PDB file of C-alpha atoms in Angstrom:
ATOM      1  CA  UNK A  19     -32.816  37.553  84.715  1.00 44.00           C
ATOM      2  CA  UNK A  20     -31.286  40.977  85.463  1.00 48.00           C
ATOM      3  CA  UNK A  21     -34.505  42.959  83.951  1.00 57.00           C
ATOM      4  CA  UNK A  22     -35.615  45.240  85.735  1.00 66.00           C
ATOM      5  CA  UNK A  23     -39.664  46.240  85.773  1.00 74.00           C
ATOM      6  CA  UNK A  24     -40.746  49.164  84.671  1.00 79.00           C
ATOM      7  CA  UNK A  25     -44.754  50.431  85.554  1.00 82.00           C
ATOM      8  CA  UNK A  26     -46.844  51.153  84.056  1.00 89.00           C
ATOM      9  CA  UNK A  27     -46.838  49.280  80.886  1.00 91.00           C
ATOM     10  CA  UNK A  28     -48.325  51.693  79.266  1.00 94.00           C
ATOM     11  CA  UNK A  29     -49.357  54.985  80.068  1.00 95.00           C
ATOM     12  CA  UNK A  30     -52.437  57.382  78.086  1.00 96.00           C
ATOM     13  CA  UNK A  31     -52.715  61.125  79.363  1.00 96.00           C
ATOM     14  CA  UNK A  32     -53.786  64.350  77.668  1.00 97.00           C
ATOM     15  CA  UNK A  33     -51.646  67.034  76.595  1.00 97.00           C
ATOM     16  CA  UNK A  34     -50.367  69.249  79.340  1.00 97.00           C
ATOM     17  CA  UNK A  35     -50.647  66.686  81.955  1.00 97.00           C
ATOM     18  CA  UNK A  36     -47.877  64.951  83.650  1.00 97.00           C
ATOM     19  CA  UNK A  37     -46.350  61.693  83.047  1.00 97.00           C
ATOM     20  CA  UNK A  38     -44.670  59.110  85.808  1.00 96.00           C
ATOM     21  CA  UNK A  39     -43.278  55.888  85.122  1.00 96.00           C
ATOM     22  CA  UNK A  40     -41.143  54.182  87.398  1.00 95.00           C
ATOM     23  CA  UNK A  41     -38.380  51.178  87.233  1.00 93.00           C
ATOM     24  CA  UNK A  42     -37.135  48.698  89.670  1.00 93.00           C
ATOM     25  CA  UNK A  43     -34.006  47.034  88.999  1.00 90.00           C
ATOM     26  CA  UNK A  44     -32.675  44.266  90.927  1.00 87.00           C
ATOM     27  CA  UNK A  45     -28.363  44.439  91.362  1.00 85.00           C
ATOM     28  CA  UNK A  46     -26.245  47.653  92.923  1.00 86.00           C
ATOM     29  CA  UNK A  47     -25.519  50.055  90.107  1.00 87.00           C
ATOM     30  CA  UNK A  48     -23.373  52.695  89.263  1.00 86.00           C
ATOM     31  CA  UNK A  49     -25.785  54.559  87.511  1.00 89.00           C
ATOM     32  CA  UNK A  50     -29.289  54.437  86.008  1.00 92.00           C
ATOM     33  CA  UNK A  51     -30.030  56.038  82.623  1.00 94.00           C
ATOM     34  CA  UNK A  52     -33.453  56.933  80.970  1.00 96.00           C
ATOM     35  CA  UNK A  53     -34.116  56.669  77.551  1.00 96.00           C
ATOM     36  CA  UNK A  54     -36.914  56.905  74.663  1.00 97.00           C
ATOM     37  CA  UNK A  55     -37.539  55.529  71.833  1.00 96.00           C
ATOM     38  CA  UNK A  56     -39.946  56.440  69.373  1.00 94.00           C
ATOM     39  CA  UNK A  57     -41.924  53.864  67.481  1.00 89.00           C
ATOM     40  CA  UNK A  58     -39.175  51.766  64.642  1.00 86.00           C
ATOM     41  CA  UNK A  59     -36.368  53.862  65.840  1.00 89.00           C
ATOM     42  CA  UNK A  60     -32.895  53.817  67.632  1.00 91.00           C
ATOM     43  CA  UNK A  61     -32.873  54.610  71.466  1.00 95.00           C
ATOM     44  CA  UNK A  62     -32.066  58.437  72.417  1.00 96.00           C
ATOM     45  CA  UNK A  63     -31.047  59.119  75.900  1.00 95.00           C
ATOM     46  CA  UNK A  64     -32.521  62.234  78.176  1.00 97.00           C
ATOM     47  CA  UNK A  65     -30.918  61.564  81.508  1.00 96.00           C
ATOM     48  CA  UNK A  66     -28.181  59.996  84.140  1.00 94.00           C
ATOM     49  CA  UNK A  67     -28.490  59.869  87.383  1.00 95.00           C
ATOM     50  CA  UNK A  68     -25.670  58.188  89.363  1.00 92.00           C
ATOM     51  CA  UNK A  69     -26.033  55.953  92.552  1.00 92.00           C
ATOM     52  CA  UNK A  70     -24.811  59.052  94.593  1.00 94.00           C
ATOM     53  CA  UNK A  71     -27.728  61.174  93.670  1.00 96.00           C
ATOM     54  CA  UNK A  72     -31.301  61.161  94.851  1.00 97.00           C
ATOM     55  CA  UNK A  73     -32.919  63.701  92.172  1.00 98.00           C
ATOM     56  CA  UNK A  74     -31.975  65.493  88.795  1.00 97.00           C
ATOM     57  CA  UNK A  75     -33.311  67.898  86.402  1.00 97.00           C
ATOM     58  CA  UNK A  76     -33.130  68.299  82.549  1.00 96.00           C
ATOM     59  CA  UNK A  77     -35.371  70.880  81.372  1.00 97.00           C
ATOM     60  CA  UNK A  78     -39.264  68.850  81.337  1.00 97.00           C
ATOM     61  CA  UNK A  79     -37.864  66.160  83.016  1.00 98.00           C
ATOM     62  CA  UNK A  80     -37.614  64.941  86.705  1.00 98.00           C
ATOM     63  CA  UNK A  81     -35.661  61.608  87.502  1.00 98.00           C
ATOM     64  CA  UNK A  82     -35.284  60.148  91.246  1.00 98.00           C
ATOM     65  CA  UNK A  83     -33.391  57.347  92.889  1.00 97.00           C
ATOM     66  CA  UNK A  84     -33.894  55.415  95.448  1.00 96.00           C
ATOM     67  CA  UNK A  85     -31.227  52.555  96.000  1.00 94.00           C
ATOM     68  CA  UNK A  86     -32.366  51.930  98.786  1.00 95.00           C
ATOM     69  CA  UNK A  87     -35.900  50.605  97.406  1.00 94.00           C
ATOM     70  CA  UNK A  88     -33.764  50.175  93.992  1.00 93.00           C
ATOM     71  CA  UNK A  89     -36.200  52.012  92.261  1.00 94.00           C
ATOM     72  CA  UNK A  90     -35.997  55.074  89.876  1.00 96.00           C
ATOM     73  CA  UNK A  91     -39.326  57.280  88.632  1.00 97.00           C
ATOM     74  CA  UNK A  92     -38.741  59.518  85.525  1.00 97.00           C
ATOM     75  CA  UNK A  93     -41.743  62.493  85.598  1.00 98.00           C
ATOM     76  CA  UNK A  94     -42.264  64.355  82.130  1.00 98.00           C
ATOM     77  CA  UNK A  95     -44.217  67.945  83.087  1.00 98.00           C
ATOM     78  CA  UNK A  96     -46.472  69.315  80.994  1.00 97.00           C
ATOM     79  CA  UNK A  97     -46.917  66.878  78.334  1.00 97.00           C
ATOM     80  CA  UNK A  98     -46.382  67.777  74.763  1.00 97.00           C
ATOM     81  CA  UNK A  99     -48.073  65.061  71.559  1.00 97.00           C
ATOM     82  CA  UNK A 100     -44.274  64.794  70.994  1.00 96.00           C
ATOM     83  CA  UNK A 101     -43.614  63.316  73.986  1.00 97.00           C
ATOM     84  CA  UNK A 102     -45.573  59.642  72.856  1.00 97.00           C
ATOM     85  CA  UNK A 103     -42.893  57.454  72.828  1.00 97.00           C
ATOM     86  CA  UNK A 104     -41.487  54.295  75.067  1.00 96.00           C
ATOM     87  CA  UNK A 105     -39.325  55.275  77.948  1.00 96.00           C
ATOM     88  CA  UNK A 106     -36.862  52.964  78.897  1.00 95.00           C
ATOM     89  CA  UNK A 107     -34.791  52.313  82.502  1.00 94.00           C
ATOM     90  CA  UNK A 108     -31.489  51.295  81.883  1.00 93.00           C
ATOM     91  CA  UNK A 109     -29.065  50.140  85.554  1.00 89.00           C
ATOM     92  CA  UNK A 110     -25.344  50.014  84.584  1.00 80.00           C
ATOM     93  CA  UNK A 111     -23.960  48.205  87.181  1.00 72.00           C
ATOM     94  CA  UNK A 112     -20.112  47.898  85.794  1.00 70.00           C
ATOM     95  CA  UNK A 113     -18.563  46.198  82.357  1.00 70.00           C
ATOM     96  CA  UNK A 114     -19.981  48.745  80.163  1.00 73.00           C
ATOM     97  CA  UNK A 115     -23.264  46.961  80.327  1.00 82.00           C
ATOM     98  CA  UNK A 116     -26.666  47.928  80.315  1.00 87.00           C
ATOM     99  CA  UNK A 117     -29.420  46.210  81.877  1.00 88.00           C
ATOM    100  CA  UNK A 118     -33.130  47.512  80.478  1.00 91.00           C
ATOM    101  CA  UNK A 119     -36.257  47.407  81.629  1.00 89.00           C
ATOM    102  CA  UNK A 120     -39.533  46.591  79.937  1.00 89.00           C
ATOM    103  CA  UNK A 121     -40.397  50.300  79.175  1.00 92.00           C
ATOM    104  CA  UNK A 122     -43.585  52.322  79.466  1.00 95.00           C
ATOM    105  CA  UNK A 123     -45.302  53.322  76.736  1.00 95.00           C
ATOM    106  CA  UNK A 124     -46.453  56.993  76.933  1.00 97.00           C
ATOM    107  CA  UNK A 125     -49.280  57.895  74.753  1.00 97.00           C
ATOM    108  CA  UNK A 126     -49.753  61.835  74.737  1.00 97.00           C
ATOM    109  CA  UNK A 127     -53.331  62.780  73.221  1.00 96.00           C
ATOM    110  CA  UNK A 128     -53.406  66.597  71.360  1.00 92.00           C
TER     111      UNK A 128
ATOM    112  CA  UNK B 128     -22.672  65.343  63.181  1.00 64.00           C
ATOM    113  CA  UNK B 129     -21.233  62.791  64.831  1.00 64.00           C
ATOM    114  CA  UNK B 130     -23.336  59.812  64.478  1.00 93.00           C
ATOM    115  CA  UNK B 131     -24.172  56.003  64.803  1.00 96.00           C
ATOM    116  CA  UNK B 132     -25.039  54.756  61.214  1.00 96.00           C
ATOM    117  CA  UNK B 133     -26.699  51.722  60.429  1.00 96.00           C
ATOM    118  CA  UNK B 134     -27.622  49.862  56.698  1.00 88.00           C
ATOM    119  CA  UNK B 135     -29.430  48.904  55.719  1.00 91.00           C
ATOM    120  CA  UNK B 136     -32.666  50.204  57.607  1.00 93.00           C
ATOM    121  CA  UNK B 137     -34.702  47.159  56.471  1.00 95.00           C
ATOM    122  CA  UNK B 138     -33.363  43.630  55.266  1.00 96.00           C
ATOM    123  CA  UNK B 139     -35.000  40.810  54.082  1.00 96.00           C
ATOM    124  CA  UNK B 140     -33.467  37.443  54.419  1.00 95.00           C
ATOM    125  CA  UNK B 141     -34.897  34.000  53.711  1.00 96.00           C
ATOM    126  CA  UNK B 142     -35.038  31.308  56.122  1.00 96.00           C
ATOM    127  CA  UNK B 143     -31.683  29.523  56.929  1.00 96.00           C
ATOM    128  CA  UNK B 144     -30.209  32.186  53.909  1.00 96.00           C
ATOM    129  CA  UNK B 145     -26.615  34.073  55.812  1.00 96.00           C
ATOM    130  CA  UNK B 146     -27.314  37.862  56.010  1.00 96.00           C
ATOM    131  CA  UNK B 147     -24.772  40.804  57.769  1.00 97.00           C
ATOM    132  CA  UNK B 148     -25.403  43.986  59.113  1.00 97.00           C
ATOM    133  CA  UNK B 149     -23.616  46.962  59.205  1.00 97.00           C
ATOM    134  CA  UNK B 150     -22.954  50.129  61.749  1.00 97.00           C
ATOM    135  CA  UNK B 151     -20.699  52.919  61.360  1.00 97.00           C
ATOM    136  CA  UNK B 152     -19.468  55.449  63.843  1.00 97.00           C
ATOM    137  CA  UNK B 153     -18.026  58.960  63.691  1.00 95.00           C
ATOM    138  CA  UNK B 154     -17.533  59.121  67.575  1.00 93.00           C
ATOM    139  CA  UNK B 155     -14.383  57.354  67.723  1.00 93.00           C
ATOM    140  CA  UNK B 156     -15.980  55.381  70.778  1.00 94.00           C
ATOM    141  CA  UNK B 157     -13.888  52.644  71.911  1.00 93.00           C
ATOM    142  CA  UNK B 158     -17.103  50.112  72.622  1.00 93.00           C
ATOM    143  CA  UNK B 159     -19.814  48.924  70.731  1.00 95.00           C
ATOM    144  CA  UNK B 160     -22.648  47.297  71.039  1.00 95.00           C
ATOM    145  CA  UNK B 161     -25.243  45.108  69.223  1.00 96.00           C
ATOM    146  CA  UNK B 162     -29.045  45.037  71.004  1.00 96.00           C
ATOM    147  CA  UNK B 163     -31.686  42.702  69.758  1.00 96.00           C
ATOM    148  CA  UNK B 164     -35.318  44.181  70.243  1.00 96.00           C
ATOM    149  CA  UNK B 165     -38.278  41.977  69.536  1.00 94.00           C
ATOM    150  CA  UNK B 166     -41.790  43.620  69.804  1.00 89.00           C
ATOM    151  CA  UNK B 167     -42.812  46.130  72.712  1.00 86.00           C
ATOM    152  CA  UNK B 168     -39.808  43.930  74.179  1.00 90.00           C
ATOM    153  CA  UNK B 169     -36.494  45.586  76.124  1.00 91.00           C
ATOM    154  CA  UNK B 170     -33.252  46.043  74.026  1.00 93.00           C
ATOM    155  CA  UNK B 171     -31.497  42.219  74.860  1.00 93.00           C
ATOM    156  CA  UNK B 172     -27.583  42.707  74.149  1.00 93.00           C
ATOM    157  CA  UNK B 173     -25.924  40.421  71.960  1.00 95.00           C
ATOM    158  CA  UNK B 174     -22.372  41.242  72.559  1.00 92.00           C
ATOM    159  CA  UNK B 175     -20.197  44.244  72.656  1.00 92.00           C
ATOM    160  CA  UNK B 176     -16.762  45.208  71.686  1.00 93.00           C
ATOM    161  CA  UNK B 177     -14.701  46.932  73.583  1.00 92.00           C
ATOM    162  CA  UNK B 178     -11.896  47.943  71.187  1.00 91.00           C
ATOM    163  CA  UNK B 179     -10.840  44.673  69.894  1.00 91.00           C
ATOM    164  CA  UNK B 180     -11.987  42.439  72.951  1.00 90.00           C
ATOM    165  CA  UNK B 181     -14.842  40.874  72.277  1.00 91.00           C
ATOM    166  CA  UNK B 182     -17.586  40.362  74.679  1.00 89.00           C
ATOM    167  CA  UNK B 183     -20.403  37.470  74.184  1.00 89.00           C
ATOM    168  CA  UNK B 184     -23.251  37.658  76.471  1.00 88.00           C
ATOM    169  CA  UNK B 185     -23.694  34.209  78.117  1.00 85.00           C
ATOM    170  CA  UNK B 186     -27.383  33.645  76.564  1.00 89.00           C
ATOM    171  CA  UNK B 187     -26.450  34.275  72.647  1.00 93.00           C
ATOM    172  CA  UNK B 188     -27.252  31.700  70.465  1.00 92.00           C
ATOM    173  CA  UNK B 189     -24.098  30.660  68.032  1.00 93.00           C
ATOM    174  CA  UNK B 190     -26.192  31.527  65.158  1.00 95.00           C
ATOM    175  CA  UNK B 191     -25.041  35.277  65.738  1.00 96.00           C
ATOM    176  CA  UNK B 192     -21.299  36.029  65.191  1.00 95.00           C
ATOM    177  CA  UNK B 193     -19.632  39.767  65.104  1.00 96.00           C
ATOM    178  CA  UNK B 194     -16.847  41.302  63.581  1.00 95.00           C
ATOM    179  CA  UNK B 195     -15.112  44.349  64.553  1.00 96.00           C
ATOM    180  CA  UNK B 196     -12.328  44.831  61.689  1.00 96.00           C
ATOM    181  CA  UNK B 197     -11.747  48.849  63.132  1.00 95.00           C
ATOM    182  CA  UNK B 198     -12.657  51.455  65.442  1.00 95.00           C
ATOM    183  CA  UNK B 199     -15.573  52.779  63.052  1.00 96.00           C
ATOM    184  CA  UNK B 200     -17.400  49.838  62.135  1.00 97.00           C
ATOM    185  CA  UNK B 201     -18.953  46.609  63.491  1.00 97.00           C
ATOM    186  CA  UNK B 202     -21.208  43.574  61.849  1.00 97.00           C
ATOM    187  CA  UNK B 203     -23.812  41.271  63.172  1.00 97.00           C
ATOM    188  CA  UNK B 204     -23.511  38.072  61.205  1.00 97.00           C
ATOM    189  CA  UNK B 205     -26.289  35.506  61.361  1.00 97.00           C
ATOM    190  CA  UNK B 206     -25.366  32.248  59.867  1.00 96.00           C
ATOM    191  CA  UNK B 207     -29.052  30.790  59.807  1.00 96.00           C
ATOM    192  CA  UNK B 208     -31.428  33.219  60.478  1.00 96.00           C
ATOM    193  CA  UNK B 209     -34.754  31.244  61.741  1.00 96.00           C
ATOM    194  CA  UNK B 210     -38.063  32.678  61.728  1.00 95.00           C
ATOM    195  CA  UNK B 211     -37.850  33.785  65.864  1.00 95.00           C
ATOM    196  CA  UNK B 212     -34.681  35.909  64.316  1.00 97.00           C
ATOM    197  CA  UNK B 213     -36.736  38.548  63.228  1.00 97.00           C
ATOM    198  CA  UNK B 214     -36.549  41.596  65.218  1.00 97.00           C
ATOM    199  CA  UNK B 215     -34.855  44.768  65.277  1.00 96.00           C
ATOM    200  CA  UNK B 216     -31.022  44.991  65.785  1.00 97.00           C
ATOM    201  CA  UNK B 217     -29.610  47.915  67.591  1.00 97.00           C
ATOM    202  CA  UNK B 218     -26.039  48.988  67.051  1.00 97.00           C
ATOM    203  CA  UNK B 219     -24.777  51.650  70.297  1.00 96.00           C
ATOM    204  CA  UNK B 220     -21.683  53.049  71.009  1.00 95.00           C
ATOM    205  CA  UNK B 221     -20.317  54.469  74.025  1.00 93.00           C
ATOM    206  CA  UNK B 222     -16.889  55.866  75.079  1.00 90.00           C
ATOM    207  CA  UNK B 223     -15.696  53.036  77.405  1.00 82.00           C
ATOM    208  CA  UNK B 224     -15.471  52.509  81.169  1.00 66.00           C
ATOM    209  CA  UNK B 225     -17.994  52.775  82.987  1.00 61.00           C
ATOM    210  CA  UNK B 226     -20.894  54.973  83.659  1.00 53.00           C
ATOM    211  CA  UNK B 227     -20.959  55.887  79.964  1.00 78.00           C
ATOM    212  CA  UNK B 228     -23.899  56.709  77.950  1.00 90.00           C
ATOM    213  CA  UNK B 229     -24.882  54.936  75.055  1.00 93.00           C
ATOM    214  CA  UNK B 230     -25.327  56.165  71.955  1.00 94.00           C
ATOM    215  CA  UNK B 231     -27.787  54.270  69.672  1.00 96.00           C
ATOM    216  CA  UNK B 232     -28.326  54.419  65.765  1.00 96.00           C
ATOM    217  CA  UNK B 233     -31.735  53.936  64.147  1.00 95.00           C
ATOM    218  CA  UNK B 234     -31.966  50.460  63.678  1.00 96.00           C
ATOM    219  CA  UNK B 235     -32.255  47.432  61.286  1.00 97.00           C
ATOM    220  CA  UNK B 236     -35.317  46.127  60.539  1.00 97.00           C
ATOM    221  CA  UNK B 237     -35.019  42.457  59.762  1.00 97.00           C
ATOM    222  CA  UNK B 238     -37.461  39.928  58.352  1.00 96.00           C
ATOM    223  CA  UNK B 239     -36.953  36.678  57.825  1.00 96.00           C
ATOM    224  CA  UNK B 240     -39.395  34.743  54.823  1.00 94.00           C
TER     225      UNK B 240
END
């Protein structure tokens, strides 16, 4: 299987606290994409980081690569209730695909 | 807004009984996507368009079929659903090529009796 692993499986902080989750994924990509999805609903995606880049920023968020370890962490700062949700890894390694990981499930406690 | 539109949000479908899904888009994205998603499980994809080419992932059963008639909309056809069909079914879009976000809609919820 292509899956990758994501860790933790699931993940239980309070608010204000920081979240990590990491993914490994297992063929060269082009890019690796984060996304969430709250519980019964569509995935939304927060961020792309290409195979060129080693660290990007969207507002809370904090995503690094590593191809060399073929490995990608996704930090959420200052953790809001809002932020519960599964995060998902996605690698797209060509043909319009996407190959996702297991996903963490963040639990954010008010 | 530009969206990914799914119906209906919930079906239920008997055992071995045909049922078809629906998704819409408003992008005007050249590929789409269906994504089956069992239970704290990782979206699996079924099979994608990309404009009229069709694209079956080696490991779909036979059972599932799609249809692509235009740009905006896409089916998932399941000839027999079986009780392990039940899961939720994911329609994305994305503009084509590579290193394209996907864009998801909300889901169908399907249960099979």
């Amino acid at each position: 299987s292509q899956q990758g692993e994501e860790d933790p499986q699931a993940l239980s902080i309070q608010e204000g606290e920081n979240a990590t989750m990491n993914c490994s994924y297992k063929t060269s990509i082009n890019n690796l994409q984060w996304y969430r999805q709250n519980s019964g609903r569509g995935l939304v995606h927060l961020i792309l980081i290409r195979s060129n880049e080693r660290e990007k920023h969207s507002g809370r968020l904090r995503v690094t690569l590593d191809t060399s370890k073929k490995s990608s962490s996704l930090l959420i700062t200052a953790s809001r209730a809002a932020d519960t949700a599964s995060y998902f890894c996605a690698s797209e390694g060509g043909s319009e695909k996407l190959v996702f990981g297991k996903g963490t499930k963040l639990t954010v406690n008010p | 807004d530009a969206m990914v539109i799914q119906n209906p949000r919930y079906q239920v479908t008997q055992f071995g009984k045909p049922v078809t899904l629906s998704c819409s888009q408003t992008l005007n994205h050249n590929v789409m996507y269906w994504y089956q998603q069992k239970s704290s499980q990782a979206p699996k994809l079924l099979f994608h368009y990309y404009d009229k080419d069709f694209n079956n992932e080696a490991d779909t059963p036979d059972n599932f079929q799609s249809r692509r008639p235009n740009t905006s909309f896409c089916f998932l056809d399941i000839r027999s659903p079986g009780l392990g069909d039940a899961a939720m079914y994911l329609c994305a879009t994305s503009i084509g090529g590579n290193q394209e976000t996907q864009y998801f809609g909300p889901g169908t919820r399907l249960l099979v009796l």
